[in-house]
Amino acid sequence: MKRSELSLGAMRNERRRLRHWALVMGGLLLLGGGARFVALAQHQPAEAAKPAAAATAGTNVAAIPLAEVAAQAEAAFASLQSIGGNLSADETTAAIQQDLPVLTRESSARLEESSKTLGSSPSLQTLSRLNREWQAVRDELADWKRSLTKRVTQVDDDRARLIQLDRVWKATQASVVEAKLPPEVLAQVEHVVAAVKRTQDQADAQQMVLLGLQTRVAEQDGRAIHTLNAIERAREAFIRRLFVRDGSPIWSAELWSDSAQNLRTEGSHSFSRQVEALRGYVERKGSGFVLQAGLFLAILFGLIRARRALRKLGGEAASHAAQVFDSPVATALVLTLLASSWIYPQAPRLFSAITGAAAMLPAILVVRKLIDRRLFPVLNALVIFYFVDQLRMVAASQAALSRFLLLAEMLGGALFVGWLIISGRFGTASDGNRFWKVVGKACAVAFGWFTAAFITNALGYTTLSKLLSHALLQSAYLALILYAVVRIIDGLLLSAMSVPPLARLGLVQRHQDLLRSRAREMVTWAAILLWVVYVLEALSLRAPVFQDLRMVLTATWTVGSFKLSPGDVVLFGVTVWASFLASRLLRFVLEEEVYSRVKLAPGLHYSISKMVNYIVLVIGFFIGVAMLGFDLTRLTILVGAFGVGLGFGLQNIINNFVSGLILLFERPIKVGDIIQLGGNEGVVKHIGIRASIVEAPNGSEVIVPNASLISDTVTNWTFSDRLRRIDLPVAVGGPVDARRVMELLKVTAAAQARVLKDPTPQVLLGSFSADSMSFELRVWIDQSGDWSQVRSELALAIRAALAQNNILVK
């Protein structure tokens, strides 16, 4: 009872405390709400007055609060300064303004010359060159258009910001006037408004300049597009005129009379136009000469350093590789001039002719050091042809002169190649090298080609003659260049393998000739492929041939829901072939460079190589299957179902395959081990997927299924070491001391070179009688050789020692 009364009393006291705290908190809340209501009531007139102060008559733009005018003015001046800096520091527009008039004059001269050239039935070579020139002009104009568009967008954004600033500060100006603030505030606002107006005028002027430049650039781009379309139409007309007589025969009097009258006038006018185009181009691209000079110095420095390193190295290989660097100035000049097409992308014809002629002389010096002396006449003839081609390129707009030069060139080429064939310079090479036989056959083809080009030109089939001559000469130039390039790369590879760090590699030291020959084969096949593609392009056959090839490879065969194309099959074959090559390369590197540097257990390197081979082949197979278009999920199901069938039908093969994997992983038997299985003893030479090869002592090779090596009892004589004990029984007769015989056997066995001293030879007495005793000699040998031969030599030595000591052998 007392506990209950005490509990009730405590509960009442707790309730009174809770009521007290509730009343206190309620009062505080009421006081806080009233104070907030009073504050809101006092603040309401200021908040209601803000829209009146911020709004101005006749505009919806909010003015800057009067208390923030000074701070916002500072921010406005900073923003105007930033916009003004952007408008004034426009290097792109300044560069375009400077280059556009020069480009316009250059394009006008080029357009006139191109129009004249297109009207004179130009060759595909000339059309391709014109197309590259005008396409480069278009690319430059496209860059200008992108830069101008980006600049116009930036100026538009700045103008939008300025319009907003102008509205805000004009609204602020009206607010300041209405509020009758001090004159200093009004002067500051008016100063900001005036600065905004000046910047707006600058932006408007910049916009007008940019729009004007855009219009002029678009006009030049339209001229380039028009010329490119004309070039494309001329290309199509060239193809249509291939087998059409489009000129007068050379014996036509009309041809000679017209040519004599117009040759001088047209030549002078054409040359002046090309000089004008060249002057404008040099004026625009003069900075490229500085870049070209720097490139020349860099290449020259690298060649000189390489030559010094090779000379210090010495040796026949280094001297052979140093031929590439014998003329560093000429080589650097050739490489620099060859890079002109990248440094000067849209160079006019006269500029290309000058640089090509300038590159020819040093190129002769370089190439003569890299080619056989028997090719020197061909090189000299090609140089002459090249200069005539450059002259024809400059005179491309003069149809008569260009045709006469082509006739002379084809006649000279036929006579020269005929002389080569009659002299037997290549076809009867004493060394019987395949290369010279190919050159001899190429001379026969070239003679027929030169003759056909000359005859077609003489008969008036000028378009066909130009195609044949262009393809022949360009393919000859490229063949000679590629031959020199292959020799250069061969020399560079040899020099790279002769100096560190490649010279330190074991695979390079042991297989330098193999690596060099394989690299030369790859480079040669790449050069042949490039030459074939170029010849097809020169004959205007690359596009149709590639298109037909693409159609054949993309033809689809549908079998149910599966689609297959020849291209997929080719990709599958290439992928599998590449996986085999990758596997061979990886194993070659592992065996020649990695295993020799890493200490591995005996036979482990063979297991690693085999597993690498299997993994690479499986990955390549699955990649090839994916390229065929197979769904790999479906393939997994198919492989699972196929595996069940294989499990029943091909149990032995699968058993042998799994056993082969066990042999590679657990390695109870390794390549090089001496094993004994079912009476056959031999050395393990190969562990394959299905079976292993064991070489018997008689030289025969026993093919053992892998399952037998796992499931049957196999004696491995070299599992943990290569020691083997030979037990040789010896029987002697007559009265003789047994200990004397045992000591003699030990000494004789220890004297044998192939008997190990540790463990030492042992002799045990087996049986004895009154007139005979039987001993057993036990010796240990290393199984690096034939143990039976050691046993035979040991027996002969024991017999000779016993006979020498007058001990009868039974």
JSON list of N, CA, C and O in Angstrom, two decimals, residues 64 68-81 169 188 192:
[
{"chain": "A", "resi": 64, "resn": "ILE", "atom": "N", "xyz": [18.67, 49.59, -60.86]},
{"chain": "A", "resi": 64, "resn": "ILE", "atom": "CA", "xyz": [19.56, 49.21, -59.77]},
{"chain": "A", "resi": 64, "resn": "ILE", "atom": "C", "xyz": [19.13, 49.95, -58.52]},
{"chain": "A", "resi": 64, "resn": "ILE", "atom": "O", "xyz": [18.82, 51.15, -58.56]},
{"chain": "A", "resi": 68, "resn": "GLU", "atom": "N", "xyz": [22.96, 50.79, -54.19]},
{"chain": "A", "resi": 68, "resn": "GLU", "atom": "CA", "xyz": [23.99, 49.96, -54.81]},
{"chain": "A", "resi": 68, "resn": "GLU", "atom": "C", "xyz": [24.53, 50.56, -56.10]},
{"chain": "A", "resi": 68, "resn": "GLU", "atom": "O", "xyz": [25.23, 49.88, -56.86]},
{"chain": "A", "resi": 69, "resn": "VAL", "atom": "N", "xyz": [24.18, 51.81, -56.40]},
{"chain": "A", "resi": 69, "resn": "VAL", "atom": "CA", "xyz": [24.59, 52.43, -57.66]},
{"chain": "A", "resi": 69, "resn": "VAL", "atom": "C", "xyz": [26.11, 52.51, -57.77]},
{"chain": "A", "resi": 69, "resn": "VAL", "atom": "O", "xyz": [26.72, 52.17, -58.81]},
{"chain": "A", "resi": 70, "resn": "ALA", "atom": "N", "xyz": [26.77, 52.95, -56.70]},
{"chain": "A", "resi": 70, "resn": "ALA", "atom": "CA", "xyz": [28.22, 53.12, -56.75]},
{"chain": "A", "resi": 70, "resn": "ALA", "atom": "C", "xyz": [28.93, 51.79, -56.99]},
{"chain": "A", "resi": 70, "resn": "ALA", "atom": "O", "xyz": [29.83, 51.67, -57.84]},
{"chain": "A", "resi": 71, "resn": "ALA", "atom": "N", "xyz": [28.52, 50.74, -56.24]},
{"chain": "A", "resi": 71, "resn": "ALA", "atom": "CA", "xyz": [29.16, 49.43, -56.40]},
{"chain": "A", "resi": 71, "resn": "ALA", "atom": "C", "xyz": [28.89, 48.84, -57.78]},
{"chain": "A", "resi": 71, "resn": "ALA", "atom": "O", "xyz": [29.78, 48.28, -58.44]},
{"chain": "A", "resi": 72, "resn": "GLN", "atom": "N", "xyz": [27.63, 48.96, -58.25]},
{"chain": "A", "resi": 72, "resn": "GLN", "atom": "CA", "xyz": [27.29, 48.42, -59.56]},
{"chain": "A", "resi": 72, "resn": "GLN", "atom": "C", "xyz": [27.98, 49.18, -60.69]},
{"chain": "A", "resi": 72, "resn": "GLN", "atom": "O", "xyz": [28.25, 48.61, -61.76]},
{"chain": "A", "resi": 73, "resn": "ALA", "atom": "N", "xyz": [28.24, 50.47, -60.49]},
{"chain": "A", "resi": 73, "resn": "ALA", "atom": "CA", "xyz": [28.97, 51.23, -61.51]},
{"chain": "A", "resi": 73, "resn": "ALA", "atom": "C", "xyz": [30.38, 50.68, -61.69]},
{"chain": "A", "resi": 73, "resn": "ALA", "atom": "O", "xyz": [30.89, 50.55, -62.82]},
{"chain": "A", "resi": 74, "resn": "GLU", "atom": "N", "xyz": [31.03, 50.36, -60.57]},
{"chain": "A", "resi": 74, "resn": "GLU", "atom": "CA", "xyz": [32.37, 49.77, -60.66]},
{"chain": "A", "resi": 74, "resn": "GLU", "atom": "C", "xyz": [32.32, 48.46, -61.44]},
{"chain": "A", "resi": 74, "resn": "GLU", "atom": "O", "xyz": [33.16, 48.18, -62.31]},
{"chain": "A", "resi": 75, "resn": "ALA", "atom": "N", "xyz": [31.31, 47.60, -61.12]},
{"chain": "A", "resi": 75, "resn": "ALA", "atom": "CA", "xyz": [31.19, 46.32, -61.83]},
{"chain": "A", "resi": 75, "resn": "ALA", "atom": "C", "xyz": [30.88, 46.53, -63.30]},
{"chain": "A", "resi": 75, "resn": "ALA", "atom": "O", "xyz": [31.38, 45.80, -64.17]},
{"chain": "A", "resi": 76, "resn": "ALA", "atom": "N", "xyz": [30.07, 47.55, -63.62]},
{"chain": "A", "resi": 76, "resn": "ALA", "atom": "CA", "xyz": [29.74, 47.82, -65.02]},
{"chain": "A", "resi": 76, "resn": "ALA", "atom": "C", "xyz": [30.97, 48.26, -65.80]},
{"chain": "A", "resi": 76, "resn": "ALA", "atom": "O", "xyz": [31.18, 47.83, -66.94]},
{"chain": "A", "resi": 77, "resn": "PHE", "atom": "N", "xyz": [31.80, 49.13, -65.20]},
{"chain": "A", "resi": 77, "resn": "PHE", "atom": "CA", "xyz": [33.03, 49.56, -65.89]},
{"chain": "A", "resi": 77, "resn": "PHE", "atom": "C", "xyz": [33.97, 48.37, -66.13]},
{"chain": "A", "resi": 77, "resn": "PHE", "atom": "O", "xyz": [34.61, 48.27, -67.18]},
{"chain": "A", "resi": 78, "resn": "ALA", "atom": "N", "xyz": [34.07, 47.43, -65.15]},
{"chain": "A", "resi": 78, "resn": "ALA", "atom": "CA", "xyz": [34.92, 46.25, -65.33]},
{"chain": "A", "resi": 78, "resn": "ALA", "atom": "C", "xyz": [34.39, 45.36, -66.46]},
{"chain": "A", "resi": 78, "resn": "ALA", "atom": "O", "xyz": [35.16, 44.85, -67.28]},
{"chain": "A", "resi": 79, "resn": "SER", "atom": "N", "xyz": [33.05, 45.19, -66.51]},
{"chain": "A", "resi": 79, "resn": "SER", "atom": "CA", "xyz": [32.45, 44.39, -67.58]},
{"chain": "A", "resi": 79, "resn": "SER", "atom": "C", "xyz": [32.67, 45.04, -68.93]},
{"chain": "A", "resi": 79, "resn": "SER", "atom": "O", "xyz": [33.00, 44.37, -69.92]},
{"chain": "A", "resi": 80, "resn": "LEU", "atom": "N", "xyz": [32.51, 46.39, -69.01]},
{"chain": "A", "resi": 80, "resn": "LEU", "atom": "CA", "xyz": [32.73, 47.09, -70.27]},
{"chain": "A", "resi": 80, "resn": "LEU", "atom": "C", "xyz": [34.18, 47.00, -70.71]},
{"chain": "A", "resi": 80, "resn": "LEU", "atom": "O", "xyz": [34.48, 46.87, -71.91]},
{"chain": "A", "resi": 81, "resn": "GLN", "atom": "N", "xyz": [35.08, 47.05, -69.75]},
{"chain": "A", "resi": 81, "resn": "GLN", "atom": "CA", "xyz": [36.50, 46.93, -70.09]},
{"chain": "A", "resi": 81, "resn": "GLN", "atom": "C", "xyz": [36.81, 45.54, -70.65]},
{"chain": "A", "resi": 81, "resn": "GLN", "atom": "O", "xyz": [37.57, 45.40, -71.61]},
{"chain": "A", "resi": 169, "resn": "TRP", "atom": "N", "xyz": [20.87, 50.62, -66.99]},
{"chain": "A", "resi": 169, "resn": "TRP", "atom": "CA", "xyz": [21.40, 51.90, -66.53]},
{"chain": "A", "resi": 169, "resn": "TRP", "atom": "C", "xyz": [20.55, 53.08, -66.97]},
{"chain": "A", "resi": 169, "resn": "TRP", "atom": "O", "xyz": [20.53, 54.11, -66.29]},
{"chain": "A", "resi": 188, "resn": "GLN", "atom": "N", "xyz": [27.63, 60.12, -62.24]},
{"chain": "A", "resi": 188, "resn": "GLN", "atom": "CA", "xyz": [28.22, 58.79, -62.33]},
{"chain": "A", "resi": 188, "resn": "GLN", "atom": "C", "xyz": [27.39, 57.86, -63.20]},
{"chain": "A", "resi": 188, "resn": "GLN", "atom": "O", "xyz": [27.91, 57.11, -64.04]},
{"chain": "A", "resi": 192, "resn": "VAL", "atom": "N", "xyz": [28.33, 56.05, -66.88]},
{"chain": "A", "resi": 192, "resn": "VAL", "atom": "CA", "xyz": [28.19, 54.63, -67.21]},
{"chain": "A", "resi": 192, "resn": "VAL", "atom": "C", "xyz": [27.39, 54.45, -68.50]},
{"chain": "A", "resi": 192, "resn": "VAL", "atom": "O", "xyz": [27.73, 53.67, -69.38]}
]
